[in-house]
Amino acid sequence: MLLFSFNFFVFLTIAFIVYYMVGIKYRYLVLFVASTVFVSFISIQVALYSVLFATINYFIGILLKKNAYKPKLKNRIFWAAIVFDIGFLAFFKYINFIFKNVNDLAGFLSINAELPYLNIITLVGISYYTFQALGYIIRVNRGAEEAILSYPKFATYLLFFPKFLSGPVERSNHFFPQIDNLKKFDQAKITEGLRLFLWGAFKKVVIADTLYAPVSLAYNNVHEYSGVPLVIVFIIQFIYVYCDFSGYTDMALGAAKLFGIDLVDNFRRPFLARNISEFWKRWHISLSSWCNDFIFYPFIVKFRKLGDTAAVLGIFVTFLIIGVWHGANWTFVVLGLLHGFAIIYEFYTKRFRTRIGAKLPKFMVDIISWGAVYVYMCVTLVFFFSKSLSDALYYFKHMFVGFEFVFKGYGFFPEGSKFPFALLIFALIYISEIITEKKKDIPQLFFNQPKWVRWAGYYILILLIFIYTAEAESFVYMEF
């Protein structure tokens, strides 16, 4: 059940009505039941495995609390929990990938043995709630927060339906205080949530789903294309994945606000990043900050005697995990390593780049920096979307083969004005983000307009969503 579907709107409406009908002290139970029902609509098997995972981690937290003054036993429980959570993720997401590579290596070494591939259910959302569980267990083990005693509240933290499919990666110390202190009906927050949901749906349906056709066709049939189609997809793929993922995130955040819950935001104008290091402070913020807190910093602290070498190794380890987190494919390993290389390069060349930038006008530095980040991201996205390393290499080799400025006959550009209109809308969004970056809040300027202006804007967005809704596709980050 996708967040932009008739079934979800019915589900959300029922959950909303029931939530505000019951007393405040019982509302967390409504969220727990709603989240469990939502996951069950996806698949009964997914629900069973997810609830099992939540149950085991709940009791692990309780055991860590009860054995707080028994350091040896507590340490054993902690590492057993880490092994279980990572093992659970590895089995359901990576076991066949591991078996395939073991079989390939055995074949290369002429070993006559083969591991059988397993018919394993796809557990959507597993990467998100596994990281959430790990973060919670680590914090409880450190004594940074108390283990939560309410199972419904803990299960809701992992399975909360607005974020279940594609995040964000929520923090326990951000979520639990809210669910422990649920508020009364807040019209302002509900209005904010509806606006955010509408805006996310607009970006997802009108822009992302329009760009989905050429991007998906190019990567699903990459050997059939060369030249202009590949160049165009190379340029628009970053826009597509941003509008798809940020559109979903806005809908998730908006739906959560209807119940008085503020989820962690995932984006802060990433197209205005001046380098890859800054990009990761603006893109998929919940994932990058999680990895920063629970992987990178512990790594460099443990190996601090190595100095800068610890930082370099920490960056590689962190981005290797970020890459692999996205999926079981060597393309994601390369994706992570490319981002790691970029950040290490920026680390060692910062002084040189600063000296060069000081000699140029600021607007020129901004434009060059934005352009460089955009192009580099498009390079890495070829690995993100390609089904194999050979497909990615084919893509790069054939981008400028048979390069002719002929736009007809490629078979994947949407007919009519929808395609250019989607790009025009994005251009307007990009301009508004530049203005907002300069401390002039464009959305707030709109919200300050007379009521009739605001409602006219809402109706225009709704109308465009209905016009484009036939193009609606699933969320690309739901796969992770």
Short mmCIF file of C-alpha atoms in Angstrom, two decimals:
data_model
loop_
_atom_site.label_atom_id
_atom_site.label_comp_id
_atom_site.label_asym_id
_atom_site.label_seq_id
_atom_site.Cartn_x
_atom_site.Cartn_y
_atom_site.Cartn_z
CA MET A 1 0.00 0.00 0.00
CA LEU A 2 1.82 3.09 -1.28
CA LEU A 3 1.47 6.45 0.42
CA PHE A 4 -0.07 7.88 -2.73
CA SER A 5 -2.98 5.54 -3.37
CA PHE A 6 -6.71 5.46 -2.76
CA ASN A 7 -6.31 2.60 -0.26
CA PHE A 8 -3.83 4.61 1.77
CA PHE A 9 -6.08 7.69 1.84
CA VAL A 10 -8.93 5.55 3.20
CA PHE A 11 -6.60 3.92 5.73
CA LEU A 12 -5.14 7.28 6.80
CA THR A 13 -8.61 8.81 7.21
CA ILE A 14 -9.84 5.94 9.41
CA ALA A 15 -6.67 5.99 11.52
CA PHE A 16 -6.93 9.79 11.90
CA ILE A 17 -10.58 9.67 13.04
CA VAL A 18 -10.03 6.81 15.50
CA TYR A 19 -6.84 8.45 16.84
CA TYR A 20 -8.63 11.64 17.85
CA MET A 21 -11.74 9.83 19.09
CA VAL A 22 -9.91 7.95 21.86
CA GLY A 23 -8.34 9.49 24.97
CA ILE A 24 -4.79 10.81 24.78
CA LYS A 25 -3.36 8.08 27.01
CA TYR A 26 -4.58 5.39 24.56
CA ARG A 27 -3.51 7.06 21.31
CA TYR A 28 -0.14 5.33 21.18
CA LEU A 29 -2.12 2.06 20.96
CA VAL A 30 -3.96 3.39 17.90
CA LEU A 31 -0.60 4.15 16.25
CA PHE A 32 0.65 0.65 17.13
CA VAL A 33 -2.45 -1.07 15.71
CA ALA A 34 -2.50 1.18 12.63
CA SER A 35 1.18 0.47 11.93
CA THR A 36 0.72 -3.28 12.34
CA VAL A 37 -2.34 -3.26 10.06
CA PHE A 38 -0.48 -1.16 7.48
CA VAL A 39 2.44 -3.62 7.36
CA SER A 40 -0.04 -6.52 7.17
CA PHE A 41 -1.62 -4.92 4.09
CA ILE A 42 1.79 -5.08 2.44
CA SER A 43 2.16 -8.77 3.30
CA ILE A 44 1.26 -11.02 6.22
CA GLN A 45 4.72 -12.55 6.01
CA VAL A 46 6.38 -9.12 6.09
CA ALA A 47 4.25 -8.27 9.13
CA LEU A 48 5.18 -11.50 10.95
CA TYR A 49 8.92 -11.08 10.37
CA SER A 50 8.83 -7.37 11.23
CA VAL A 51 6.89 -7.92 14.46
CA LEU A 52 9.23 -10.79 15.39
CA PHE A 53 12.22 -8.52 14.82
CA ALA A 54 10.62 -5.76 16.92
CA THR A 55 9.77 -8.21 19.71
CA ILE A 56 13.30 -9.61 19.96
CA ASN A 57 14.85 -6.13 20.03
CA TYR A 58 12.32 -4.99 22.64
CA PHE A 59 13.36 -7.78 25.01
CA ILE A 60 17.04 -7.14 24.27
CA GLY A 61 16.56 -3.58 25.46
CA ILE A 62 14.87 -4.85 28.64
CA LEU A 63 17.72 -7.32 29.26
CA LEU A 64 20.32 -4.57 28.85
CA LYS A 65 18.43 -2.48 31.39
CA LYS A 66 18.11 -5.32 33.91
CA ASN A 67 21.80 -6.20 33.64
CA ALA A 68 23.13 -2.64 33.69
CA TYR A 69 25.33 -3.47 36.71
CA LYS A 70 26.63 -6.75 35.33
CA PRO A 71 29.09 -5.47 32.69
CA LYS A 72 30.24 -8.86 31.38
CA LEU A 73 26.73 -10.23 30.90
CA LYS A 74 25.52 -6.89 29.54
CA ASN A 75 28.36 -6.85 27.00
CA ARG A 76 27.48 -10.37 25.85
CA ILE A 77 23.82 -9.43 25.45
CA PHE A 78 24.80 -6.32 23.52
CA TRP A 79 27.04 -8.14 21.03
CA ALA A 80 24.49 -10.92 20.63
CA ALA A 81 21.96 -8.21 19.72
CA ILE A 82 24.33 -6.64 17.19
CA VAL A 83 25.03 -10.02 15.61
CA PHE A 84 21.31 -10.85 15.49
CA ASP A 85 20.25 -7.52 13.93
CA ILE A 86 23.02 -7.45 11.34
CA GLY A 87 22.58 -11.17 10.69
CA PHE A 88 18.83 -10.73 10.21
CA LEU A 89 19.47 -7.96 7.68
CA ALA A 90 22.27 -9.88 5.94
CA PHE A 91 20.22 -13.05 5.61
CA PHE A 92 17.11 -11.50 4.11
CA LYS A 93 18.85 -8.92 1.96
CA TYR A 94 22.30 -10.25 1.05
CA ILE A 95 22.43 -14.05 1.44
CA ASN A 96 21.83 -14.85 -2.26
CA PHE A 97 24.31 -12.15 -3.28
CA ILE A 98 26.89 -13.74 -0.97
CA PHE A 99 26.11 -17.23 -2.32
CA LYS A 100 26.41 -16.00 -5.92
CA ASN A 101 29.86 -14.52 -5.32
CA VAL A 102 31.02 -17.61 -3.44
CA ASN A 103 29.86 -19.75 -6.38
CA ASP A 104 31.60 -17.43 -8.85
CA LEU A 105 34.82 -17.67 -6.85
CA ALA A 106 34.49 -21.47 -6.63
CA GLY A 107 34.02 -21.64 -10.40
CA PHE A 108 37.07 -19.43 -10.94
CA LEU A 109 39.12 -21.75 -8.71
CA SER A 110 37.68 -24.82 -10.49
CA ILE A 111 36.05 -26.05 -7.30
CA ASN A 112 33.17 -28.39 -8.10
CA ALA A 113 30.69 -27.12 -5.51
CA GLU A 114 27.77 -24.74 -5.58
CA LEU A 115 25.66 -23.11 -2.90
CA PRO A 116 21.93 -23.19 -3.69
CA TYR A 117 20.03 -19.92 -4.05
CA LEU A 118 17.29 -19.46 -1.47
CA ASN A 119 13.71 -18.44 -2.17
CA ILE A 120 13.53 -15.67 0.42
CA ILE A 121 10.73 -13.18 0.98
CA THR A 122 11.57 -9.55 0.26
CA LEU A 123 11.22 -7.65 3.52
CA VAL A 124 10.49 -4.08 2.46
CA GLY A 125 11.64 -1.48 4.94
CA ILE A 126 14.17 -3.84 6.57
CA SER A 127 17.17 -1.53 6.04
CA TYR A 128 15.37 1.31 7.81
CA TYR A 129 14.04 -0.45 10.87
CA THR A 130 17.25 -2.48 11.32
CA PHE A 131 19.31 0.71 11.58
CA GLN A 132 16.73 2.16 13.96
CA ALA A 133 16.95 -0.93 16.17
CA LEU A 134 20.75 -0.86 16.11
CA GLY A 135 20.81 2.81 17.07
CA TYR A 136 18.44 2.15 19.97
CA ILE A 137 20.41 -0.85 21.26
CA ILE A 138 23.71 1.05 21.04
CA ARG A 139 22.31 4.03 22.93
CA VAL A 140 20.78 1.84 25.65
CA ASN A 141 24.06 -0.04 26.00
CA ARG A 142 25.97 3.24 26.33
CA GLY A 143 23.54 4.45 28.96
CA ALA A 144 22.56 7.38 26.74
CA GLU A 145 18.88 6.50 27.17
CA GLU A 146 16.66 4.18 29.15
CA ALA A 147 15.19 1.03 27.63
CA ILE A 148 11.52 1.59 26.91
CA LEU A 149 9.19 -0.70 28.85
CA SER A 150 6.10 -0.35 26.65
CA TYR A 151 6.11 -2.90 23.83
CA PRO A 152 3.46 -1.07 21.71
CA LYS A 153 5.52 2.13 21.84
CA PHE A 154 8.72 0.32 20.89
CA ALA A 155 7.07 -1.58 18.04
CA THR A 156 5.54 1.67 16.78
CA TYR A 157 9.02 3.23 16.75
CA LEU A 158 10.24 0.53 14.35
CA LEU A 159 7.04 0.02 12.31
CA PHE A 160 5.41 3.49 12.32
CA PHE A 161 3.44 3.35 9.08
CA PRO A 162 4.26 6.75 7.46
CA LYS A 163 7.99 5.95 7.45
CA PHE A 164 7.92 2.15 7.15
CA LEU A 165 8.46 1.87 3.38
CA SER A 166 11.20 4.42 2.79
CA GLY A 167 12.25 6.04 6.02
CA PRO A 168 13.52 8.37 7.29
CA VAL A 169 15.82 6.50 9.68
CA GLU A 170 14.23 7.76 12.88
CA ARG A 171 16.15 8.17 16.15
CA SER A 172 14.79 6.60 19.32
CA ASN A 173 15.69 9.64 21.46
CA HIS A 174 13.72 11.81 19.01
CA PHE A 175 10.69 9.52 18.66
CA PHE A 176 10.02 8.18 22.17
CA PRO A 177 9.67 11.57 23.92
CA GLN A 178 6.98 12.46 21.38
CA ILE A 179 5.01 9.24 21.71
CA ASP A 180 5.29 9.52 25.51
CA ASN A 181 3.76 13.00 25.37
CA LEU A 182 1.16 12.94 22.61
CA LYS A 183 -0.65 16.28 22.29
CA LYS A 184 -4.25 17.29 21.86
CA PHE A 185 -5.74 18.07 18.46
CA ASP A 186 -3.43 20.74 16.99
CA GLN A 187 -5.00 22.42 13.97
CA ALA A 188 -1.82 24.28 13.05
CA LYS A 189 0.25 21.07 12.97
CA ILE A 190 -2.44 19.20 11.04
CA THR A 191 -2.59 22.02 8.49
CA GLU A 192 1.19 21.88 8.20
CA GLY A 193 1.01 18.13 7.71
CA LEU A 194 -1.60 18.37 4.95
CA ARG A 195 0.43 21.04 3.15
CA LEU A 196 3.58 18.94 3.37
CA PHE A 197 1.79 15.81 2.16
CA LEU A 198 0.31 17.72 -0.79
CA TRP A 199 3.68 19.20 -1.73
CA GLY A 200 5.36 15.80 -1.52
CA ALA A 201 2.67 14.21 -3.68
CA PHE A 202 3.10 17.01 -6.23
CA LYS A 203 6.86 16.47 -6.50
CA LYS A 204 6.43 12.71 -6.64
CA VAL A 205 3.61 12.49 -9.18
CA VAL A 206 4.12 15.53 -11.41
CA ILE A 207 7.92 15.57 -11.62
CA ALA A 208 9.38 12.22 -10.51
CA ASP A 209 6.83 9.94 -12.14
CA THR A 210 7.08 11.88 -15.40
CA LEU A 211 10.86 11.41 -15.45
CA TYR A 212 10.55 7.78 -14.36
CA ALA A 213 9.75 6.45 -17.85
CA PRO A 214 12.98 7.51 -19.62
CA VAL A 215 15.17 6.69 -16.62
CA SER A 216 13.72 3.21 -16.10
CA LEU A 217 13.65 2.32 -19.78
CA ALA A 218 17.23 3.45 -20.30
CA TYR A 219 18.58 1.38 -17.40
CA ASN A 220 16.35 -1.65 -18.02
CA ASN A 221 17.36 -1.76 -21.69
CA VAL A 222 20.69 0.06 -21.62
CA HIS A 223 22.22 -1.97 -24.47
CA GLU A 224 19.51 -0.70 -26.84
CA TYR A 225 20.52 2.96 -26.44
CA SER A 226 23.46 5.23 -27.10
CA GLY A 227 24.16 8.91 -27.58
CA VAL A 228 21.43 11.45 -26.92
CA PRO A 229 19.04 9.25 -24.86
CA LEU A 230 21.80 8.25 -22.46
CA VAL A 231 23.04 11.83 -22.13
CA ILE A 232 19.53 13.13 -21.38
CA VAL A 233 18.90 10.40 -18.81
CA PHE A 234 22.33 11.14 -17.32
CA ILE A 235 21.22 14.74 -16.78
CA ILE A 236 17.68 14.16 -15.50
CA GLN A 237 18.27 11.12 -13.27
CA PHE A 238 19.41 13.27 -10.32
CA ILE A 239 16.24 15.36 -10.59
CA TYR A 240 14.15 12.18 -10.76
CA VAL A 241 15.62 10.47 -7.71
CA TYR A 242 15.51 13.69 -5.67
CA CYS A 243 11.86 14.45 -6.44
CA ASP A 244 10.90 10.81 -5.93
CA PHE A 245 12.68 10.38 -2.60
CA SER A 246 12.07 13.86 -1.18
CA GLY A 247 8.46 13.69 -2.39
CA TYR A 248 7.95 10.47 -0.44
CA THR A 249 9.73 11.93 2.59
CA ASP A 250 7.47 14.99 2.56
CA MET A 251 4.41 12.74 2.40
CA ALA A 252 5.75 10.61 5.27
CA LEU A 253 6.52 13.68 7.38
CA GLY A 254 3.15 15.20 6.51
CA ALA A 255 1.21 12.05 7.43
CA ALA A 256 3.09 11.78 10.74
CA LYS A 257 2.25 15.40 11.62
CA LEU A 258 -1.45 14.55 11.37
CA PHE A 259 -0.88 12.46 14.52
CA GLY A 260 1.29 15.06 16.22
CA ILE A 261 4.59 13.29 15.41
CA ASP A 262 7.57 15.13 13.91
CA LEU A 263 9.87 12.78 12.02
CA VAL A 264 13.48 13.59 11.20
CA ASP A 265 13.75 15.52 7.94
CA ASN A 266 15.86 14.01 5.18
CA PHE A 267 16.67 16.91 2.85
CA ARG A 268 17.96 20.47 3.01
CA ARG A 269 18.32 21.80 -0.55
CA PRO A 270 20.96 19.24 -1.71
CA PHE A 271 21.33 20.81 -5.16
CA LEU A 272 23.01 23.77 -3.47
CA ALA A 273 25.80 21.68 -1.93
CA ARG A 274 29.23 23.04 -2.86
CA ASN A 275 31.04 19.74 -2.35
CA ILE A 276 30.24 16.08 -1.65
CA SER A 277 30.95 16.46 2.08
CA GLU A 278 28.31 19.19 2.27
CA PHE A 279 26.02 17.17 0.02
CA TRP A 280 25.77 14.43 2.64
CA LYS A 281 24.73 17.03 5.21
CA ARG A 282 21.84 17.92 2.92
CA TRP A 283 20.88 14.55 1.36
CA HIS A 284 19.38 11.53 3.14
CA ILE A 285 20.28 13.33 6.36
CA SER A 286 18.78 10.67 8.62
CA LEU A 287 21.02 7.95 7.10
CA SER A 288 24.21 10.01 6.84
CA SER A 289 23.90 11.37 10.40
CA TRP A 290 23.17 7.84 11.71
CA CYS A 291 26.31 6.49 10.02
CA ASN A 292 28.28 9.48 11.27
CA ASP A 293 27.24 8.88 14.89
CA PHE A 294 27.31 5.09 15.03
CA ILE A 295 30.05 4.15 12.53
CA PHE A 296 32.43 6.98 11.63
CA TYR A 297 32.97 8.64 15.03
CA PRO A 298 33.31 5.36 17.00
CA PHE A 299 35.78 4.15 14.35
CA ILE A 300 38.07 7.20 14.50
CA VAL A 301 37.91 7.24 18.30
CA LYS A 302 38.94 3.59 18.47
CA PHE A 303 41.82 4.12 16.02
CA ARG A 304 42.70 7.72 16.99
CA LYS A 305 46.38 6.79 17.34
CA LEU A 306 46.52 6.49 13.55
CA GLY A 307 45.72 10.21 13.14
CA ASP A 308 44.50 11.20 9.66
CA THR A 309 44.75 7.59 8.53
CA ALA A 310 41.94 6.71 10.96
CA ALA A 311 39.76 9.42 9.39
CA VAL A 312 40.48 8.16 5.87
CA LEU A 313 39.77 4.54 6.80
CA GLY A 314 36.68 5.64 8.72
CA ILE A 315 35.35 7.44 5.65
CA PHE A 316 35.89 4.37 3.48
CA VAL A 317 34.24 2.05 5.98
CA THR A 318 31.30 4.42 6.48
CA PHE A 319 30.60 4.94 2.80
CA LEU A 320 31.14 1.30 1.98
CA ILE A 321 28.36 0.54 4.48
CA ILE A 322 26.20 3.34 3.04
CA GLY A 323 26.71 1.87 -0.43
CA VAL A 324 25.96 -1.71 0.60
CA TRP A 325 22.98 -0.50 2.68
CA HIS A 326 21.32 0.43 -0.63
CA GLY A 327 21.36 -3.09 -1.99
CA ALA A 328 23.07 -6.41 -2.71
CA ASN A 329 25.03 -5.53 -5.84
CA TRP A 330 28.61 -4.58 -6.64
CA THR A 331 27.27 -1.40 -8.20
CA PHE A 332 26.35 -0.17 -4.71
CA VAL A 333 29.82 -0.99 -3.43
CA VAL A 334 31.27 1.20 -6.18
CA LEU A 335 28.66 3.88 -5.39
CA GLY A 336 29.81 4.02 -1.77
CA LEU A 337 33.50 3.99 -2.65
CA LEU A 338 33.09 6.84 -5.15
CA HIS A 339 31.54 9.02 -2.45
CA GLY A 340 34.30 8.00 -0.04
CA PHE A 341 37.00 8.91 -2.58
CA ALA A 342 35.37 12.28 -3.20
CA ILE A 343 35.26 13.20 0.49
CA ILE A 344 38.88 12.11 1.04
CA TYR A 345 39.92 14.19 -1.98
CA GLU A 346 38.09 17.19 -0.53
CA PHE A 347 39.75 16.61 2.85
CA TYR A 348 43.28 16.74 1.41
CA THR A 349 42.66 19.56 -1.10
CA LYS A 350 40.60 21.92 1.07
CA ARG A 351 43.34 24.54 1.51
CA PHE A 352 44.22 24.51 -2.19
CA ARG A 353 40.60 24.83 -3.26
CA THR A 354 40.01 27.62 -0.74
CA ARG A 355 42.96 29.61 -2.15
CA ILE A 356 41.66 29.21 -5.69
CA GLY A 357 38.12 30.13 -4.67
CA ALA A 358 39.30 33.27 -2.90
CA LYS A 359 40.54 34.63 -6.24
CA LEU A 360 37.15 34.26 -7.94
CA PRO A 361 33.82 36.05 -7.43
CA LYS A 362 31.56 34.23 -4.97
CA PHE A 363 28.74 33.71 -7.50
CA MET A 364 31.21 32.04 -9.88
CA VAL A 365 32.53 29.76 -7.14
CA ASP A 366 28.95 28.80 -6.27
CA ILE A 367 28.00 28.02 -9.86
CA ILE A 368 31.16 25.97 -10.51
CA SER A 369 30.76 24.11 -7.21
CA TRP A 370 27.07 23.35 -7.75
CA GLY A 371 27.78 22.19 -11.30
CA ALA A 372 30.67 19.95 -10.22
CA VAL A 373 28.59 18.30 -7.48
CA TYR A 374 25.68 17.81 -9.89
CA VAL A 375 27.86 16.13 -12.54
CA TYR A 376 29.63 13.95 -9.98
CA MET A 377 26.31 12.86 -8.52
CA CYS A 378 25.08 11.94 -12.01
CA VAL A 379 28.21 9.82 -12.48
CA THR A 380 27.57 7.95 -9.23
CA LEU A 381 23.87 7.55 -10.06
CA VAL A 382 24.80 5.52 -13.14
CA PHE A 383 26.02 2.88 -10.67
CA PHE A 384 22.96 3.48 -8.46
CA PHE A 385 20.53 2.64 -11.28
CA SER A 386 22.56 0.11 -13.33
CA LYS A 387 21.77 -3.55 -12.81
CA SER A 388 25.42 -4.59 -13.04
CA LEU A 389 28.91 -3.13 -13.32
CA SER A 390 29.01 -4.15 -16.98
CA ASP A 391 25.81 -2.18 -17.64
CA ALA A 392 27.32 0.87 -15.94
CA LEU A 393 30.49 0.61 -18.02
CA TYR A 394 28.40 0.21 -21.18
CA TYR A 395 26.50 3.37 -20.22
CA PHE A 396 29.66 5.46 -19.91
CA LYS A 397 31.22 4.03 -23.09
CA HIS A 398 28.14 4.69 -25.24
CA MET A 399 27.02 8.10 -24.00
CA PHE A 400 28.79 9.82 -26.86
CA VAL A 401 28.52 7.07 -29.48
CA GLY A 402 26.28 7.99 -32.42
CA PHE A 403 25.63 11.36 -30.81
CA GLU A 404 23.06 13.12 -32.97
CA PHE A 405 20.68 15.88 -31.94
CA VAL A 406 17.58 13.96 -32.95
CA PHE A 407 14.90 13.62 -30.29
CA LYS A 408 12.32 11.49 -32.10
CA GLY A 409 12.20 7.75 -32.32
CA TYR A 410 13.81 6.85 -29.01
CA GLY A 411 10.55 5.53 -27.64
CA PHE A 412 10.80 6.60 -24.05
CA PHE A 413 10.24 10.36 -23.86
CA PRO A 414 6.65 11.13 -22.77
CA GLU A 415 4.54 12.59 -25.52
CA GLY A 416 3.08 16.06 -25.35
CA SER A 417 4.08 18.76 -22.89
CA LYS A 418 4.31 16.70 -19.67
CA PHE A 419 8.06 16.07 -19.90
CA PRO A 420 9.18 19.69 -20.49
CA PHE A 421 6.56 20.94 -18.03
CA ALA A 422 7.96 18.68 -15.28
CA LEU A 423 11.45 20.06 -15.95
CA LEU A 424 10.11 23.63 -15.91
CA ILE A 425 8.45 23.02 -12.52
CA PHE A 426 11.71 21.67 -11.15
CA ALA A 427 13.56 24.73 -12.47
CA LEU A 428 11.14 26.93 -10.53
CA ILE A 429 11.67 24.83 -7.40
CA TYR A 430 15.44 25.13 -7.86
CA ILE A 431 15.22 28.92 -8.16
CA SER A 432 13.03 29.10 -5.04
CA GLU A 433 15.58 27.01 -3.14
CA ILE A 434 18.36 29.39 -4.13
CA ILE A 435 16.29 32.30 -2.85
CA THR A 436 15.41 30.41 0.36
CA GLU A 437 19.10 29.63 0.89
CA LYS A 438 19.65 33.39 1.01
CA LYS A 439 17.35 33.57 4.06
CA LYS A 440 14.23 34.56 2.11
CA ASP A 441 11.72 31.83 2.89
CA ILE A 442 9.63 31.39 -0.26
CA PRO A 443 7.16 28.86 1.23
CA GLN A 444 6.48 31.16 4.17
CA LEU A 445 5.88 34.06 1.80
CA PHE A 446 3.19 31.93 0.15
CA PHE A 447 1.64 30.95 3.50
CA ASN A 448 1.44 34.65 4.43
CA GLN A 449 -0.73 35.39 1.39
CA PRO A 450 -4.51 35.94 1.65
CA LYS A 451 -6.62 32.81 2.08
CA TRP A 452 -7.97 32.87 -1.48
CA VAL A 453 -4.42 32.96 -2.91
CA ARG A 454 -3.31 30.02 -0.78
CA TRP A 455 -6.36 27.92 -1.65
CA ALA A 456 -5.95 28.73 -5.33
CA GLY A 457 -2.41 27.38 -5.06
CA TYR A 458 -3.59 24.22 -3.32
CA TYR A 459 -6.28 23.59 -5.95
CA ILE A 460 -3.75 24.06 -8.75
CA LEU A 461 -1.44 21.47 -7.15
CA ILE A 462 -4.33 19.03 -6.66
CA LEU A 463 -5.49 19.51 -10.26
CA LEU A 464 -1.99 18.87 -11.63
CA ILE A 465 -1.65 15.77 -9.44
CA PHE A 466 -4.90 14.37 -10.85
CA ILE A 467 -3.80 15.18 -14.41
CA TYR A 468 -0.49 13.37 -13.89
CA THR A 469 -1.68 10.63 -11.55
CA ALA A 470 -1.93 8.04 -14.35
CA GLU A 471 1.87 8.13 -14.46
CA ALA A 472 2.20 7.23 -10.74
CA GLU A 473 4.95 4.73 -9.95
CA SER A 474 6.39 3.15 -6.82
CA PHE A 475 9.11 4.87 -4.79
CA VAL A 476 12.66 4.07 -5.84
CA TYR A 477 13.90 4.02 -2.21
CA MET A 478 11.21 1.51 -1.22
CA GLU A 479 13.56 -1.13 -2.66
CA PHE A 480 16.05 -0.50 0.13
#
